[in-house]
């Protein structure tokens, strides 16, 4: 009797009643298998994030004044953790746009698949990669001298706020991937990541900017997460007298929830309206 080789996990979407949990699990498995077959983009993304940290730590560090004279690298890393979450927007957008262009999305919509499963699977898969990215950046920060001084509970809370922001930005990326077309649109999304990241308190104090620009930076969702995590990690920060600066921990929770409340329904509506 010959042995039959069975797959480690079924990847077939067979006809039947669609279930969100089962279909999402299959599509998450598909995303992980794709990363395994073509790890180049993910490795490049991790390498880019590490390179940016090293550039700021060793090339630009002497040009910035640390508030209160503390460690520059401890001041730097909370901003870098948040910036890497921002850089993930384009990865999500590219993945969603590629599925649209290759007909994968149309194929899924023609099958008995839960209509929310492709979006939920994309969100979970990108959160898994965000965990890996943040883990690599935490180790990089430790290697260059960054330390968290707020205790285990505060450190875990800071990590949770960073990942909460990434979850919200994933839905921004999913929506952009559903509404953009062509490589030019994707490049435009990638270009927007830098202004979004630098127009915050990650590297420059909002109080040093023109009044209107400083107000925009102070209320930037990224500024809330950077300010809150600096406080939780026990790292030096800019401080500030504005209402936003005094309530960064609250805003670090509220801003991601607002983004999810806006872009998750928009993504679902857009996905359901796709022609196919």
mmCIF file of C-alpha atoms in Angstrom:
data_model
loop_
_atom_site.group_PDB
_atom_site.id
_atom_site.type_symbol
_atom_site.label_atom_id
_atom_site.label_comp_id
_atom_site.label_asym_id
_atom_site.label_seq_id
_atom_site.Cartn_x
_atom_site.Cartn_y
_atom_site.Cartn_z
ATOM 1 C CA UNK A 1 0.000 0.000 0.000
ATOM 2 C CA UNK A 2 1.571 3.292 -1.085
ATOM 3 C CA UNK A 3 1.791 6.220 1.253
ATOM 4 C CA UNK A 4 -0.134 9.330 0.356
ATOM 5 C CA UNK A 5 1.531 12.673 0.992
ATOM 6 C CA UNK A 6 -0.901 15.118 2.580
ATOM 7 C CA UNK A 7 -0.443 18.896 2.563
ATOM 8 C CA UNK A 8 0.446 20.533 5.848
ATOM 9 C CA UNK A 9 -2.687 22.623 5.602
ATOM 10 C CA UNK A 10 -5.470 22.804 3.020
ATOM 11 C CA UNK A 11 -5.420 25.915 0.868
ATOM 12 C CA UNK A 12 -8.464 25.045 -1.191
ATOM 13 C CA UNK A 13 -11.563 27.206 -0.966
ATOM 14 C CA UNK A 14 -14.252 24.616 -1.648
ATOM 15 C CA UNK A 15 -17.872 25.512 -2.351
ATOM 16 C CA UNK A 16 -20.115 25.761 0.636
ATOM 17 C CA UNK A 17 -21.353 28.246 3.138
ATOM 18 C CA UNK A 18 -18.703 30.937 3.619
ATOM 19 C CA UNK A 19 -17.379 31.390 7.142
ATOM 20 C CA UNK A 20 -15.230 34.361 8.089
ATOM 21 C CA UNK A 21 -12.941 32.460 10.461
ATOM 22 C CA UNK A 22 -12.201 29.502 8.187
ATOM 23 C CA UNK A 23 -11.807 31.576 5.020
ATOM 24 C CA UNK A 24 -9.620 34.136 6.777
ATOM 25 C CA UNK A 25 -7.393 31.351 8.087
ATOM 26 C CA UNK A 26 -6.930 29.957 4.586
ATOM 27 C CA UNK A 27 -6.078 33.377 3.165
ATOM 28 C CA UNK A 28 -3.668 34.150 6.011
ATOM 29 C CA UNK A 29 -1.934 30.871 5.197
ATOM 30 C CA UNK A 30 -1.759 31.976 1.556
ATOM 31 C CA UNK A 31 -0.066 35.242 2.578
ATOM 32 C CA UNK A 32 2.475 33.429 4.750
ATOM 33 C CA UNK A 33 3.205 30.947 1.947
ATOM 34 C CA UNK A 34 3.761 33.835 -0.440
ATOM 35 C CA UNK A 35 6.249 35.438 1.955
ATOM 36 C CA UNK A 36 8.060 32.117 2.242
ATOM 37 C CA UNK A 37 8.318 31.780 -1.529
ATOM 38 C CA UNK A 38 9.365 35.393 -2.095
ATOM 39 C CA UNK A 39 10.888 36.848 1.095
ATOM 40 C CA UNK A 40 12.791 39.548 -0.789
ATOM 41 C CA UNK A 41 10.379 42.484 -0.206
ATOM 42 C CA UNK A 42 10.032 41.680 3.495
ATOM 43 C CA UNK A 43 13.783 41.303 3.995
ATOM 44 C CA UNK A 44 14.338 44.560 2.125
ATOM 45 C CA UNK A 45 11.790 46.295 4.346
ATOM 46 C CA UNK A 46 13.486 45.056 7.513
ATOM 47 C CA UNK A 47 16.890 46.033 6.153
ATOM 48 C CA UNK A 48 15.647 49.509 5.267
ATOM 49 C CA UNK A 49 14.254 50.063 8.767
ATOM 50 C CA UNK A 50 17.519 48.966 10.372
ATOM 51 C CA UNK A 51 19.484 51.211 8.005
ATOM 52 C CA UNK A 52 17.358 54.251 8.900
ATOM 53 C CA UNK A 53 17.935 53.614 12.616
ATOM 54 C CA UNK A 54 21.696 53.316 12.129
ATOM 55 C CA UNK A 55 21.811 56.457 9.985
ATOM 56 C CA UNK A 56 20.019 58.548 12.589
ATOM 57 C CA UNK A 57 21.960 57.011 15.483
ATOM 58 C CA UNK A 58 25.454 57.382 14.022
ATOM 59 C CA UNK A 59 25.229 60.058 11.307
ATOM 60 C CA UNK A 60 22.620 62.596 12.416
ATOM 61 C CA UNK A 61 22.714 62.186 16.186
ATOM 62 C CA UNK A 62 25.159 64.997 16.828
ATOM 63 C CA UNK A 63 22.941 67.553 15.094
ATOM 64 C CA UNK A 64 19.960 67.159 17.454
ATOM 65 C CA UNK A 65 19.678 68.481 20.986
ATOM 66 C CA UNK A 66 18.186 65.981 23.405
ATOM 67 C CA UNK A 67 15.594 67.453 25.795
ATOM 68 C CA UNK A 68 17.070 67.649 29.282
ATOM 69 C CA UNK A 69 20.421 66.349 28.072
ATOM 70 C CA UNK A 70 19.376 62.700 28.091
ATOM 71 C CA UNK A 71 20.509 59.865 25.837
ATOM 72 C CA UNK A 72 19.980 60.682 22.169
ATOM 73 C CA UNK A 73 19.426 57.048 21.254
ATOM 74 C CA UNK A 74 16.795 56.639 23.944
ATOM 75 C CA UNK A 75 15.133 59.756 22.593
ATOM 76 C CA UNK A 76 15.412 58.430 19.021
ATOM 77 C CA UNK A 77 14.048 54.907 19.266
ATOM 78 C CA UNK A 78 10.370 55.555 20.193
ATOM 79 C CA UNK A 79 10.143 57.788 17.124
ATOM 80 C CA UNK A 80 11.775 55.103 14.975
ATOM 81 C CA UNK A 81 9.432 52.399 16.271
ATOM 82 C CA UNK A 82 6.463 54.494 15.176
ATOM 83 C CA UNK A 83 8.065 55.481 11.855
ATOM 84 C CA UNK A 84 8.472 51.809 10.908
ATOM 85 C CA UNK A 85 4.763 51.302 11.486
ATOM 86 C CA UNK A 86 4.099 54.196 9.084
ATOM 87 C CA UNK A 87 6.403 52.713 6.443
ATOM 88 C CA UNK A 88 4.194 49.611 6.494
ATOM 89 C CA UNK A 89 1.334 51.509 4.815
ATOM 90 C CA UNK A 90 2.917 51.078 1.383
ATOM 91 C CA UNK A 91 3.501 47.337 1.938
ATOM 92 C CA UNK A 92 -0.200 46.872 2.642
ATOM 93 C CA UNK A 93 -1.224 49.077 -0.271
ATOM 94 C CA UNK A 94 1.063 47.220 -2.690
ATOM 95 C CA UNK A 95 -0.221 43.797 -1.591
ATOM 96 C CA UNK A 96 -3.871 44.815 -2.013
ATOM 97 C CA UNK A 97 -3.242 46.594 -5.333
ATOM 98 C CA UNK A 98 -1.315 43.611 -6.728
ATOM 99 C CA UNK A 99 -4.169 41.225 -5.901
ATOM 100 C CA UNK A 100 -6.519 43.567 -7.748
ATOM 101 C CA UNK A 101 -4.307 43.862 -10.828
ATOM 102 C CA UNK A 102 -3.621 40.119 -11.040
ATOM 103 C CA UNK A 103 -7.287 39.211 -10.789
ATOM 104 C CA UNK A 104 -6.905 37.474 -7.421
ATOM 105 C CA UNK A 105 -9.517 39.716 -5.824
ATOM 106 C CA UNK A 106 -12.020 39.075 -8.639
ATOM 107 C CA UNK A 107 -11.402 35.344 -8.325
ATOM 108 C CA UNK A 108 -12.075 35.420 -4.581
ATOM 109 C CA UNK A 109 -15.240 37.445 -5.070
ATOM 110 C CA UNK A 110 -16.538 34.871 -7.554
ATOM 111 C CA UNK A 111 -16.083 32.066 -5.011
ATOM 112 C CA UNK A 112 -18.150 31.224 -1.927
ATOM 113 C CA UNK A 113 -15.750 33.126 0.322
ATOM 114 C CA UNK A 114 -16.869 35.317 3.185
ATOM 115 C CA UNK A 115 -16.840 38.883 1.806
ATOM 116 C CA UNK A 116 -14.846 40.124 4.796
ATOM 117 C CA UNK A 117 -12.271 37.305 4.777
ATOM 118 C CA UNK A 118 -9.785 38.808 2.252
ATOM 119 C CA UNK A 119 -9.656 42.091 4.168
ATOM 120 C CA UNK A 120 -9.448 40.421 7.592
ATOM 121 C CA UNK A 121 -6.709 38.077 6.357
ATOM 122 C CA UNK A 122 -4.719 40.991 4.968
ATOM 123 C CA UNK A 123 -4.979 42.820 8.301
ATOM 124 C CA UNK A 124 -3.886 39.780 10.332
ATOM 125 C CA UNK A 125 -1.015 38.913 7.983
ATOM 126 C CA UNK A 126 0.315 42.467 8.072
ATOM 127 C CA UNK A 127 0.026 42.546 11.861
ATOM 128 C CA UNK A 128 2.162 39.401 12.019
ATOM 129 C CA UNK A 129 4.793 41.138 9.923
ATOM 130 C CA UNK A 130 4.487 44.237 12.132
ATOM 131 C CA UNK A 131 5.286 42.049 15.139
ATOM 132 C CA UNK A 132 8.406 40.760 13.414
ATOM 133 C CA UNK A 133 9.402 44.284 12.358
ATOM 134 C CA UNK A 134 8.946 45.718 15.830
ATOM 135 C CA UNK A 135 10.841 42.806 17.364
ATOM 136 C CA UNK A 136 13.791 43.403 15.036
ATOM 137 C CA UNK A 137 13.737 47.147 15.797
ATOM 138 C CA UNK A 138 13.615 46.517 19.555
ATOM 139 C CA UNK A 139 16.695 44.319 19.275
ATOM 140 C CA UNK A 140 18.391 46.931 17.074
ATOM 141 C CA UNK A 141 17.620 49.616 19.650
ATOM 142 C CA UNK A 142 19.047 47.500 22.454
ATOM 143 C CA UNK A 143 22.177 46.894 20.368
ATOM 144 C CA UNK A 144 22.840 50.629 19.927
ATOM 145 C CA UNK A 145 22.231 51.563 23.547
ATOM 146 C CA UNK A 146 18.484 52.206 23.849
ATOM 147 C CA UNK A 147 16.841 51.057 27.068
ATOM 148 C CA UNK A 148 13.312 51.039 28.454
ATOM 149 C CA UNK A 149 13.188 52.310 32.048
ATOM 150 C CA UNK A 150 9.450 52.221 32.730
ATOM 151 C CA UNK A 151 9.153 48.647 33.952
ATOM 152 C CA UNK A 152 7.635 45.568 32.335
ATOM 153 C CA UNK A 153 4.022 46.739 32.454
ATOM 154 C CA UNK A 154 4.779 50.163 31.006
ATOM 155 C CA UNK A 155 6.985 48.643 28.311
ATOM 156 C CA UNK A 156 4.264 46.208 27.250
ATOM 157 C CA UNK A 157 1.750 49.075 27.201
ATOM 158 C CA UNK A 158 4.078 51.069 24.928
ATOM 159 C CA UNK A 159 4.465 48.105 22.574
ATOM 160 C CA UNK A 160 0.693 47.707 22.570
ATOM 161 C CA UNK A 161 0.185 51.355 21.572
ATOM 162 C CA UNK A 162 2.674 50.999 18.715
ATOM 163 C CA UNK A 163 0.905 47.905 17.405
ATOM 164 C CA UNK A 164 -2.503 49.553 17.844
ATOM 165 C CA UNK A 165 -1.335 52.381 15.592
ATOM 166 C CA UNK A 166 -0.048 49.855 13.040
ATOM 167 C CA UNK A 167 -3.400 48.068 13.047
ATOM 168 C CA UNK A 168 -5.137 51.355 12.281
ATOM 169 C CA UNK A 169 -2.650 52.195 9.520
ATOM 170 C CA UNK A 170 -3.211 48.765 7.971
ATOM 171 C CA UNK A 171 -6.807 49.751 7.248
ATOM 172 C CA UNK A 172 -5.607 53.013 5.737
ATOM 173 C CA UNK A 173 -3.319 50.963 3.482
ATOM 174 C CA UNK A 174 -6.069 48.495 2.563
ATOM 175 C CA UNK A 175 -8.380 51.321 1.548
ATOM 176 C CA UNK A 176 -5.660 53.023 -0.518
ATOM 177 C CA UNK A 177 -4.870 49.697 -2.198
ATOM 178 C CA UNK A 178 -8.525 49.311 -3.175
ATOM 179 C CA UNK A 179 -8.854 52.809 -4.637
ATOM 180 C CA UNK A 180 -5.442 53.302 -6.297
ATOM 181 C CA UNK A 181 -4.486 51.957 -9.690
ATOM 182 C CA UNK A 182 -1.074 51.386 -11.247
ATOM 183 C CA UNK A 183 2.493 51.746 -10.023
ATOM 184 C CA UNK A 184 2.291 55.543 -10.067
ATOM 185 C CA UNK A 185 -0.423 55.532 -7.421
ATOM 186 C CA UNK A 186 1.587 53.152 -5.229
ATOM 187 C CA UNK A 187 4.675 55.361 -5.530
ATOM 188 C CA UNK A 188 2.534 58.326 -4.487
ATOM 189 C CA UNK A 189 1.492 56.425 -1.342
ATOM 190 C CA UNK A 190 5.134 55.625 -0.567
ATOM 191 C CA UNK A 191 6.065 59.265 -1.044
ATOM 192 C CA UNK A 192 3.406 60.395 1.433
ATOM 193 C CA UNK A 193 4.857 58.219 4.206
ATOM 194 C CA UNK A 194 7.822 60.523 4.795
ATOM 195 C CA UNK A 195 5.865 63.795 5.211
ATOM 196 C CA UNK A 196 3.404 62.000 7.473
ATOM 197 C CA UNK A 197 6.238 60.653 9.615
ATOM 198 C CA UNK A 198 8.403 63.761 9.766
ATOM 199 C CA UNK A 199 5.479 66.153 10.367
ATOM 200 C CA UNK A 200 5.330 64.896 13.929
ATOM 201 C CA UNK A 201 7.281 65.113 17.164
ATOM 202 C CA UNK A 202 9.427 62.104 16.278
ATOM 203 C CA UNK A 203 12.526 64.203 15.510
ATOM 204 C CA UNK A 204 11.603 67.893 15.853
ATOM 205 C CA UNK A 205 9.713 69.688 18.631
ATOM 206 C CA UNK A 206 6.402 71.094 17.337
ATOM 207 C CA UNK A 207 7.115 74.258 19.363
ATOM 208 C CA UNK A 208 10.023 75.087 17.027
ATOM 209 C CA UNK A 209 7.780 75.026 13.932
ATOM 210 C CA UNK A 210 5.597 77.856 12.627
ATOM 211 C CA UNK A 211 2.485 78.071 14.794
ATOM 212 C CA UNK A 212 0.091 76.488 12.296
ATOM 213 C CA UNK A 213 2.539 73.754 11.351
ATOM 214 C CA UNK A 214 3.355 73.035 14.982
ATOM 215 C CA UNK A 215 -0.359 72.612 15.696
ATOM 216 C CA UNK A 216 -0.650 70.100 12.831
ATOM 217 C CA UNK A 217 2.387 68.203 14.134
ATOM 218 C CA UNK A 218 1.116 68.204 17.717
ATOM 219 C CA UNK A 219 -2.213 66.702 16.650
ATOM 220 C CA UNK A 220 -0.660 64.190 14.265
ATOM 221 C CA UNK A 221 -1.700 60.677 15.388
ATOM 222 C CA UNK A 222 1.949 59.659 15.167
ATOM 223 C CA UNK A 223 2.930 62.378 17.643
ATOM 224 C CA UNK A 224 0.461 60.974 20.161
ATOM 225 C CA UNK A 225 1.955 57.489 19.963
ATOM 226 C CA UNK A 226 5.544 58.757 19.991
ATOM 227 C CA UNK A 227 4.880 61.012 22.985
ATOM 228 C CA UNK A 228 3.015 58.320 24.902
ATOM 229 C CA UNK A 229 5.626 55.631 24.266
ATOM 230 C CA UNK A 230 8.484 57.928 25.270
ATOM 231 C CA UNK A 231 6.687 58.463 28.547
ATOM 232 C CA UNK A 232 6.006 54.751 29.053
ATOM 233 C CA UNK A 233 9.546 53.716 28.110
ATOM 234 C CA UNK A 234 10.949 56.378 30.434
ATOM 235 C CA UNK A 235 12.820 57.988 27.531
ATOM 236 C CA UNK A 236 13.374 61.750 27.068
ATOM 237 C CA UNK A 237 10.819 63.701 25.052
ATOM 238 C CA UNK A 238 9.917 67.216 23.985
ATOM 239 C CA UNK A 239 7.159 67.894 26.481
ATOM 240 C CA UNK A 240 4.959 70.860 25.549
ATOM 241 C CA UNK A 241 2.147 72.999 26.911
ATOM 242 C CA UNK A 242 -0.499 72.261 24.281
ATOM 243 C CA UNK A 243 -3.573 70.208 25.191
ATOM 244 C CA UNK A 244 -2.461 67.485 22.788
ATOM 245 C CA UNK A 245 1.013 67.254 24.332
ATOM 246 C CA UNK A 246 -0.486 66.994 27.815
ATOM 247 C CA UNK A 247 -2.822 64.169 26.772
ATOM 248 C CA UNK A 248 -0.699 62.052 24.400
ATOM 249 C CA UNK A 249 -1.488 58.741 26.185
ATOM 250 C CA UNK A 250 -5.226 59.326 25.700
ATOM 251 C CA UNK A 251 -4.803 60.438 22.088
ATOM 252 C CA UNK A 252 -2.544 57.437 21.391
ATOM 253 C CA UNK A 253 -5.603 55.244 22.021
ATOM 254 C CA UNK A 254 -8.272 57.500 20.529
ATOM 255 C CA UNK A 255 -6.546 58.299 17.212
ATOM 256 C CA UNK A 256 -6.104 54.648 16.116
ATOM 257 C CA UNK A 257 -9.695 53.870 17.112
ATOM 258 C CA UNK A 258 -10.914 56.807 15.005
ATOM 259 C CA UNK A 259 -8.820 55.684 12.025
ATOM 260 C CA UNK A 260 -10.172 52.142 12.277
ATOM 261 C CA UNK A 261 -13.740 53.432 12.649
ATOM 262 C CA UNK A 262 -13.303 55.451 9.441
ATOM 263 C CA UNK A 263 -11.174 53.273 7.165
ATOM 264 C CA UNK A 264 -12.404 49.768 8.054
ATOM 265 C CA UNK A 265 -16.003 50.498 6.928
ATOM 266 C CA UNK A 266 -14.722 52.441 3.906
ATOM 267 C CA UNK A 267 -12.586 49.446 2.920
ATOM 268 C CA UNK A 268 -15.483 47.024 3.284
ATOM 269 C CA UNK A 269 -17.801 49.235 1.242
ATOM 270 C CA UNK A 270 -15.180 49.728 -1.455
ATOM 271 C CA UNK A 271 -14.444 46.000 -1.630
ATOM 272 C CA UNK A 272 -18.116 45.143 -2.025
ATOM 273 C CA UNK A 273 -18.497 47.694 -4.826
ATOM 274 C CA UNK A 274 -15.601 46.376 -6.894
ATOM 275 C CA UNK A 275 -16.625 45.300 -10.350
ATOM 276 C CA UNK A 276 -16.067 41.668 -10.960
#
